[in-house]
CSV table of N, CA, C and O in Angstrom, one decimal:
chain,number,residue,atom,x,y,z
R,52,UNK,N,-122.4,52.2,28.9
R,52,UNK,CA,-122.7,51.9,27.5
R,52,UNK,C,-123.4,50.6,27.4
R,52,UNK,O,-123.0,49.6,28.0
R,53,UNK,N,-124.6,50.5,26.7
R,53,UNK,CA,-125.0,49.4,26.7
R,53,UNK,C,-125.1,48.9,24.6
R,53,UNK,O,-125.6,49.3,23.6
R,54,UNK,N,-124.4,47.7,25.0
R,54,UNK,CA,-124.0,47.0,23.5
R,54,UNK,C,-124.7,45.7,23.9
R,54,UNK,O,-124.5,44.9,24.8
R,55,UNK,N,-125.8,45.6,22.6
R,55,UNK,CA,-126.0,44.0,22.9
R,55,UNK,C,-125.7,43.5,21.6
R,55,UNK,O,-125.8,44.0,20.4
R,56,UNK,N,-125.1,42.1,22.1
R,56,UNK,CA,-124.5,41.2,21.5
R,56,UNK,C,-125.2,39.9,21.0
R,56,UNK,O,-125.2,39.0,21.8
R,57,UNK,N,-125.8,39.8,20.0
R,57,UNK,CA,-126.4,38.5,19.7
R,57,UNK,C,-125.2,37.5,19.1
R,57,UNK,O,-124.2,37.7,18.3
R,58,UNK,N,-125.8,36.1,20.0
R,58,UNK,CA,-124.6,34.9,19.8
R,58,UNK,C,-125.1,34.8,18.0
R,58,UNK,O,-126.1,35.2,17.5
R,59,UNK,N,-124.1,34.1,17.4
R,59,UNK,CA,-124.0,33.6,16.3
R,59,UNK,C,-124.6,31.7,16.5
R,59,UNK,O,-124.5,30.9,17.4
R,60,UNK,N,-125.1,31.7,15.4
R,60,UNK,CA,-125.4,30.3,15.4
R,60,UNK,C,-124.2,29.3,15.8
R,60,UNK,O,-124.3,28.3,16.6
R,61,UNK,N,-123.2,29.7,15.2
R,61,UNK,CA,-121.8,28.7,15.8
R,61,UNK,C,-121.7,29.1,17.6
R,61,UNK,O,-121.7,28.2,18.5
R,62,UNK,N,-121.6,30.1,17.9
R,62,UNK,CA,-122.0,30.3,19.4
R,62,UNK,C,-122.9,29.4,20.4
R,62,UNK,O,-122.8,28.7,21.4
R,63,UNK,N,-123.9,29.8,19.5
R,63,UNK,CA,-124.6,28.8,20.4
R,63,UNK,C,-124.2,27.5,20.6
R,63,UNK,O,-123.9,27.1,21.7
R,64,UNK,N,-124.2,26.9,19.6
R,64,UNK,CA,-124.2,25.1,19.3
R,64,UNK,C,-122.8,24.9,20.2
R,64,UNK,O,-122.7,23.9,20.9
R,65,UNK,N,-121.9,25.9,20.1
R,65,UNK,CA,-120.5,25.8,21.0
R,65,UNK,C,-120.8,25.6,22.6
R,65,UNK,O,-120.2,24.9,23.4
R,66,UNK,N,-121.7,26.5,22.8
R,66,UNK,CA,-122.0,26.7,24.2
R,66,UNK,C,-122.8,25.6,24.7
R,66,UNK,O,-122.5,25.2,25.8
R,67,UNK,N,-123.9,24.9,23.8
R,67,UNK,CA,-124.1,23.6,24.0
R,67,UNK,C,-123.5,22.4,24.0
R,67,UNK,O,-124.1,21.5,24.7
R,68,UNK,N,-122.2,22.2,23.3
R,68,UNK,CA,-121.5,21.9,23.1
R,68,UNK,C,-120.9,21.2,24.6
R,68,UNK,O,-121.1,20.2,25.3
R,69,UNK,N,-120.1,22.2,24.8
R,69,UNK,CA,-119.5,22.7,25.9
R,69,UNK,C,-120.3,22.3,27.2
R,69,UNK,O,-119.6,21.8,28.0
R,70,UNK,N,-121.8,22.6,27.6
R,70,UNK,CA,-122.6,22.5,28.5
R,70,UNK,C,-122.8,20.2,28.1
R,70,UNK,O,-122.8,19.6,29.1
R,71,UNK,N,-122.9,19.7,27.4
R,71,UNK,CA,-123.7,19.0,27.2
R,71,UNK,C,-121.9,17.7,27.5
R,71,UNK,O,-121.9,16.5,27.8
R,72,UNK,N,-120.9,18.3,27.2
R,72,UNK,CA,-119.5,18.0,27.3
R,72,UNK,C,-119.4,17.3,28.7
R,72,UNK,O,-118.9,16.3,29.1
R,73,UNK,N,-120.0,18.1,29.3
R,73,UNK,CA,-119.9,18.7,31.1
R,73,UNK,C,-120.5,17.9,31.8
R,73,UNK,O,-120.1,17.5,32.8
R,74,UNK,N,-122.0,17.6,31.0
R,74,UNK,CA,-122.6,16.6,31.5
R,74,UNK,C,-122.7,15.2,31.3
R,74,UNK,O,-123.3,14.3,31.9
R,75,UNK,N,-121.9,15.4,29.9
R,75,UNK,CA,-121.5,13.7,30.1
R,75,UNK,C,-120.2,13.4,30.8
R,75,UNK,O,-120.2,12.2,31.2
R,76,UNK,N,-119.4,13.9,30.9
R,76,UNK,CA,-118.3,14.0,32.0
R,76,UNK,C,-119.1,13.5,33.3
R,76,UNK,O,-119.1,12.2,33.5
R,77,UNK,N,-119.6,14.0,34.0
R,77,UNK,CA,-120.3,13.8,35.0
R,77,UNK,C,-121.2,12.6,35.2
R,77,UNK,O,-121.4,11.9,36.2
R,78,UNK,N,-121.7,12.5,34.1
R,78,UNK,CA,-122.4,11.0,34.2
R,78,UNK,C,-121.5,10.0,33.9
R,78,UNK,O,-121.8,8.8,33.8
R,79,UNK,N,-120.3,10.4,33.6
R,79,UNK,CA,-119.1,9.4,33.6
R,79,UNK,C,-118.5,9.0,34.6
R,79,UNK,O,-117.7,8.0,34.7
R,80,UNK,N,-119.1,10.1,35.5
R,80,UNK,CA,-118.0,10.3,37.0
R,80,UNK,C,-119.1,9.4,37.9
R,80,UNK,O,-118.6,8.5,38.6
R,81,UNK,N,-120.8,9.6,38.0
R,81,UNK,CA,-121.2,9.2,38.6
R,81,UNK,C,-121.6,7.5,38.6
R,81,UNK,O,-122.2,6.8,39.4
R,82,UNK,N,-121.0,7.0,37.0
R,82,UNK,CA,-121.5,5.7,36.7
R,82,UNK,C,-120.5,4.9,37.4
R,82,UNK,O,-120.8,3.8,38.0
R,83,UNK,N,-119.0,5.6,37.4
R,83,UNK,CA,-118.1,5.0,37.7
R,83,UNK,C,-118.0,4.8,39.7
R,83,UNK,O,-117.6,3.8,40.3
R,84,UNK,N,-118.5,5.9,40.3
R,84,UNK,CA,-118.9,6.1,41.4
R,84,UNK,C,-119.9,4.6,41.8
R,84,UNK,O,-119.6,3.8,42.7
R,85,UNK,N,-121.1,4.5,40.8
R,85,UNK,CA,-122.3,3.5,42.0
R,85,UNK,C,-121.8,2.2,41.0
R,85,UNK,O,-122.6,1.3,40.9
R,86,UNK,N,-120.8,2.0,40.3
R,86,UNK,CA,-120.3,0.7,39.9
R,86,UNK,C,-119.2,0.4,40.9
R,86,UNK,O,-118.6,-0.7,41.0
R,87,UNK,N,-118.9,1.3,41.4
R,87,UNK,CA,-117.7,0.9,42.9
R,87,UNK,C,-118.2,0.2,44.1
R,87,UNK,O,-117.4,-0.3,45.0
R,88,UNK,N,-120.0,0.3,44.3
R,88,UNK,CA,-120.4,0.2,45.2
R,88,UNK,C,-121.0,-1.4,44.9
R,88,UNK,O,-121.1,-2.1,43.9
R,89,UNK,N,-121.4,-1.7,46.2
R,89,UNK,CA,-122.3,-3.1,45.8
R,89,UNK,C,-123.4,-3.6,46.1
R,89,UNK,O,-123.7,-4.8,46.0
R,90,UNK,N,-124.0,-2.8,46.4
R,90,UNK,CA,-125.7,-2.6,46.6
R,90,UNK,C,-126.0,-1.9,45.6
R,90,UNK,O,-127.3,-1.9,45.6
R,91,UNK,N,-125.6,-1.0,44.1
R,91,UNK,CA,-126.5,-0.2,43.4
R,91,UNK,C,-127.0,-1.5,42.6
R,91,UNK,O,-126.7,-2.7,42.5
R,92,UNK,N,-127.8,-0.5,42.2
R,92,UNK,CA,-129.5,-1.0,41.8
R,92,UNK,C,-129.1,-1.2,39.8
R,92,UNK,O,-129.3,-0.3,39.0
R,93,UNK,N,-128.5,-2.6,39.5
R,93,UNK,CA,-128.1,-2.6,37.6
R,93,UNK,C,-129.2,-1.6,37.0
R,93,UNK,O,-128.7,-0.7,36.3
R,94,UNK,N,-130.5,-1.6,37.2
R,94,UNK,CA,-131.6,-0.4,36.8
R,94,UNK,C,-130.7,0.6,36.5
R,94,UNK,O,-130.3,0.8,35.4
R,95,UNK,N,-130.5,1.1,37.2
R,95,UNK,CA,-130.1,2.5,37.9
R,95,UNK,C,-129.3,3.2,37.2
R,95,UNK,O,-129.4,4.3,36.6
R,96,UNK,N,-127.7,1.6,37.4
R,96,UNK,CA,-126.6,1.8,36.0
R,96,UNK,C,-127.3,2.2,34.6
R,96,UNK,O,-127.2,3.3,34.0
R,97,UNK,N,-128.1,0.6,34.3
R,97,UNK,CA,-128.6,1.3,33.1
R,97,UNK,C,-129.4,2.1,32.5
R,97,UNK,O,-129.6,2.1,31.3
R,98,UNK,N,-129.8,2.9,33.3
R,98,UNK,CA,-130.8,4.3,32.8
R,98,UNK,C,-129.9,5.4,32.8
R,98,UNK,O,-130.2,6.4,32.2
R,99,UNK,N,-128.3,5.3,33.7
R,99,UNK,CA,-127.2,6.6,33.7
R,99,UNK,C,-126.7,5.9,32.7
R,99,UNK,O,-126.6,6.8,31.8
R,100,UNK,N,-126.3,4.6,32.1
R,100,UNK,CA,-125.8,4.3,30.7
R,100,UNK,C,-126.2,4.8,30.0
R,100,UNK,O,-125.5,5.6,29.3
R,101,UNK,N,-128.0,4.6,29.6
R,101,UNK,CA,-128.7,5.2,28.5
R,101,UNK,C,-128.7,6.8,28.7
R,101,UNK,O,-129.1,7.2,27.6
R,102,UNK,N,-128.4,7.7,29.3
R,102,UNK,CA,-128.8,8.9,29.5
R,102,UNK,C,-127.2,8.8,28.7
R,102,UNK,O,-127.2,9.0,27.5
R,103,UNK,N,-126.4,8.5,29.1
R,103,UNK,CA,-125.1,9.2,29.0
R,103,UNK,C,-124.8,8.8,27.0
R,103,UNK,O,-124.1,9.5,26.3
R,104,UNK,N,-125.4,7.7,26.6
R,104,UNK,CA,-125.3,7.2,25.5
R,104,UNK,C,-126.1,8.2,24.4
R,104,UNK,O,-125.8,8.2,23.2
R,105,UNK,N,-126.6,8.7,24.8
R,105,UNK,CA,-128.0,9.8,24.5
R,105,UNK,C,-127.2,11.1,24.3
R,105,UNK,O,-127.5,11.8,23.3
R,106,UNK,N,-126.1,11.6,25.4
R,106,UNK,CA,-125.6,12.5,25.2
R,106,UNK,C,-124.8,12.7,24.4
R,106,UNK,O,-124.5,13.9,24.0
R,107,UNK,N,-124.3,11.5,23.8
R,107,UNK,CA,-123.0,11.1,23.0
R,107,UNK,C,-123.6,11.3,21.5
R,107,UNK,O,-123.0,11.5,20.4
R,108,UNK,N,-124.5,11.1,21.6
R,108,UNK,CA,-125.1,11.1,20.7
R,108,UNK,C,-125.5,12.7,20.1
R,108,UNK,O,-125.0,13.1,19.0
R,109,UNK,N,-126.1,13.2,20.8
R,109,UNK,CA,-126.6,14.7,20.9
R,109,UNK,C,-125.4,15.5,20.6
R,109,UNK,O,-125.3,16.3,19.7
R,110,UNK,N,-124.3,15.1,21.6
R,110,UNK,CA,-122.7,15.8,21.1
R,110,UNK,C,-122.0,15.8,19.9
R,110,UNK,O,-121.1,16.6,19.8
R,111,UNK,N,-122.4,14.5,18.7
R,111,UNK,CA,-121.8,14.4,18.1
R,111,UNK,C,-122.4,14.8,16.5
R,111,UNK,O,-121.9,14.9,15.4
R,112,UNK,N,-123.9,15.0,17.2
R,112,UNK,CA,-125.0,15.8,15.3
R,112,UNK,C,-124.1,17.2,15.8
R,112,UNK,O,-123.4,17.7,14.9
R,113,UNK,N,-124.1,17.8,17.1
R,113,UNK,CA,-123.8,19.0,17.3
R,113,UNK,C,-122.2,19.4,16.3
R,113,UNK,O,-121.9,20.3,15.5
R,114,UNK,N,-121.6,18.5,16.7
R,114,UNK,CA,-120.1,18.2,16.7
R,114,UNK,C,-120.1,18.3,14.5
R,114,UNK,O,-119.4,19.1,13.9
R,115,UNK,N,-121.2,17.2,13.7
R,115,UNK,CA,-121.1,17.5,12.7
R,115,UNK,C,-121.9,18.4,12.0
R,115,UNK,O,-122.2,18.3,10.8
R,116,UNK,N,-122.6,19.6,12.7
R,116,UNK,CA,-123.0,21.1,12.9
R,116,UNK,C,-121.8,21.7,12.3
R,116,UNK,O,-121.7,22.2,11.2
R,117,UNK,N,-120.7,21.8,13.4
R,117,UNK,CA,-119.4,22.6,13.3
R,117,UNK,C,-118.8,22.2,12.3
R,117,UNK,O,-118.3,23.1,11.7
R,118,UNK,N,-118.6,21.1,11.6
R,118,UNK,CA,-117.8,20.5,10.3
R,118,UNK,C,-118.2,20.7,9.3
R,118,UNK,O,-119.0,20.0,8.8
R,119,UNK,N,-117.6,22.0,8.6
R,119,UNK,CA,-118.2,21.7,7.1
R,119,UNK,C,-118.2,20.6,6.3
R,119,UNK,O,-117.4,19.7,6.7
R,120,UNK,N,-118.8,20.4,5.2
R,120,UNK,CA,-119.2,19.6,4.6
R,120,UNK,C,-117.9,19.1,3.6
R,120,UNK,O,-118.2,19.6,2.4
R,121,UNK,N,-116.9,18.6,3.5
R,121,UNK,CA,-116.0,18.0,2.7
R,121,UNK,C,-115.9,17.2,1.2
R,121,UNK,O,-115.6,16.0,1.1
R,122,UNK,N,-116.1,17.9,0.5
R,122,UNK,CA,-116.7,17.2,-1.1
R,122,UNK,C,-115.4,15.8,-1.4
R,122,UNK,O,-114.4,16.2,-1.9
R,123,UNK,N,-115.3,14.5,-1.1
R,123,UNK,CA,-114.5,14.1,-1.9
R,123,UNK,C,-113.9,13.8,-3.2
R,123,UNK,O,-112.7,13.3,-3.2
């Protein structure tokens, strides 16, 4: 049987979500990694800083995507 399934707009943004979660995790793992060391290159830090600041960022329009809008 073949059924195709189109994602829903909340699907998506979830799955990006989720993907984008993953890789700031990881740029969390690897900052904390070449700040243990003592030859890395501060550059270096701060361009995995800005990438990972960037993500945080990207995660969190996504993040008020999912929120409806709360009238006070």
């Amino acid at each position: 049987m073949n059924v195709h399934h189109e994602m829903s707009h909340e699907e998506i943004v979830r799955a990006k979500l989720t993907a984008l979660r993953c890789e700031h995790r990881d740029l969390d793992e690897a900052i904390a990694a070449l700040s243990a060391q003592q030859l890395t290159s501060s550059l270096t830090l701060q361009r995995l800083k800005k990438q990972k600041l960037a993500l945080k960022d990207r995660i969190a329009r996504l993040e008020d995507e999912l929120t409806p809008d709360i009238i006070a």
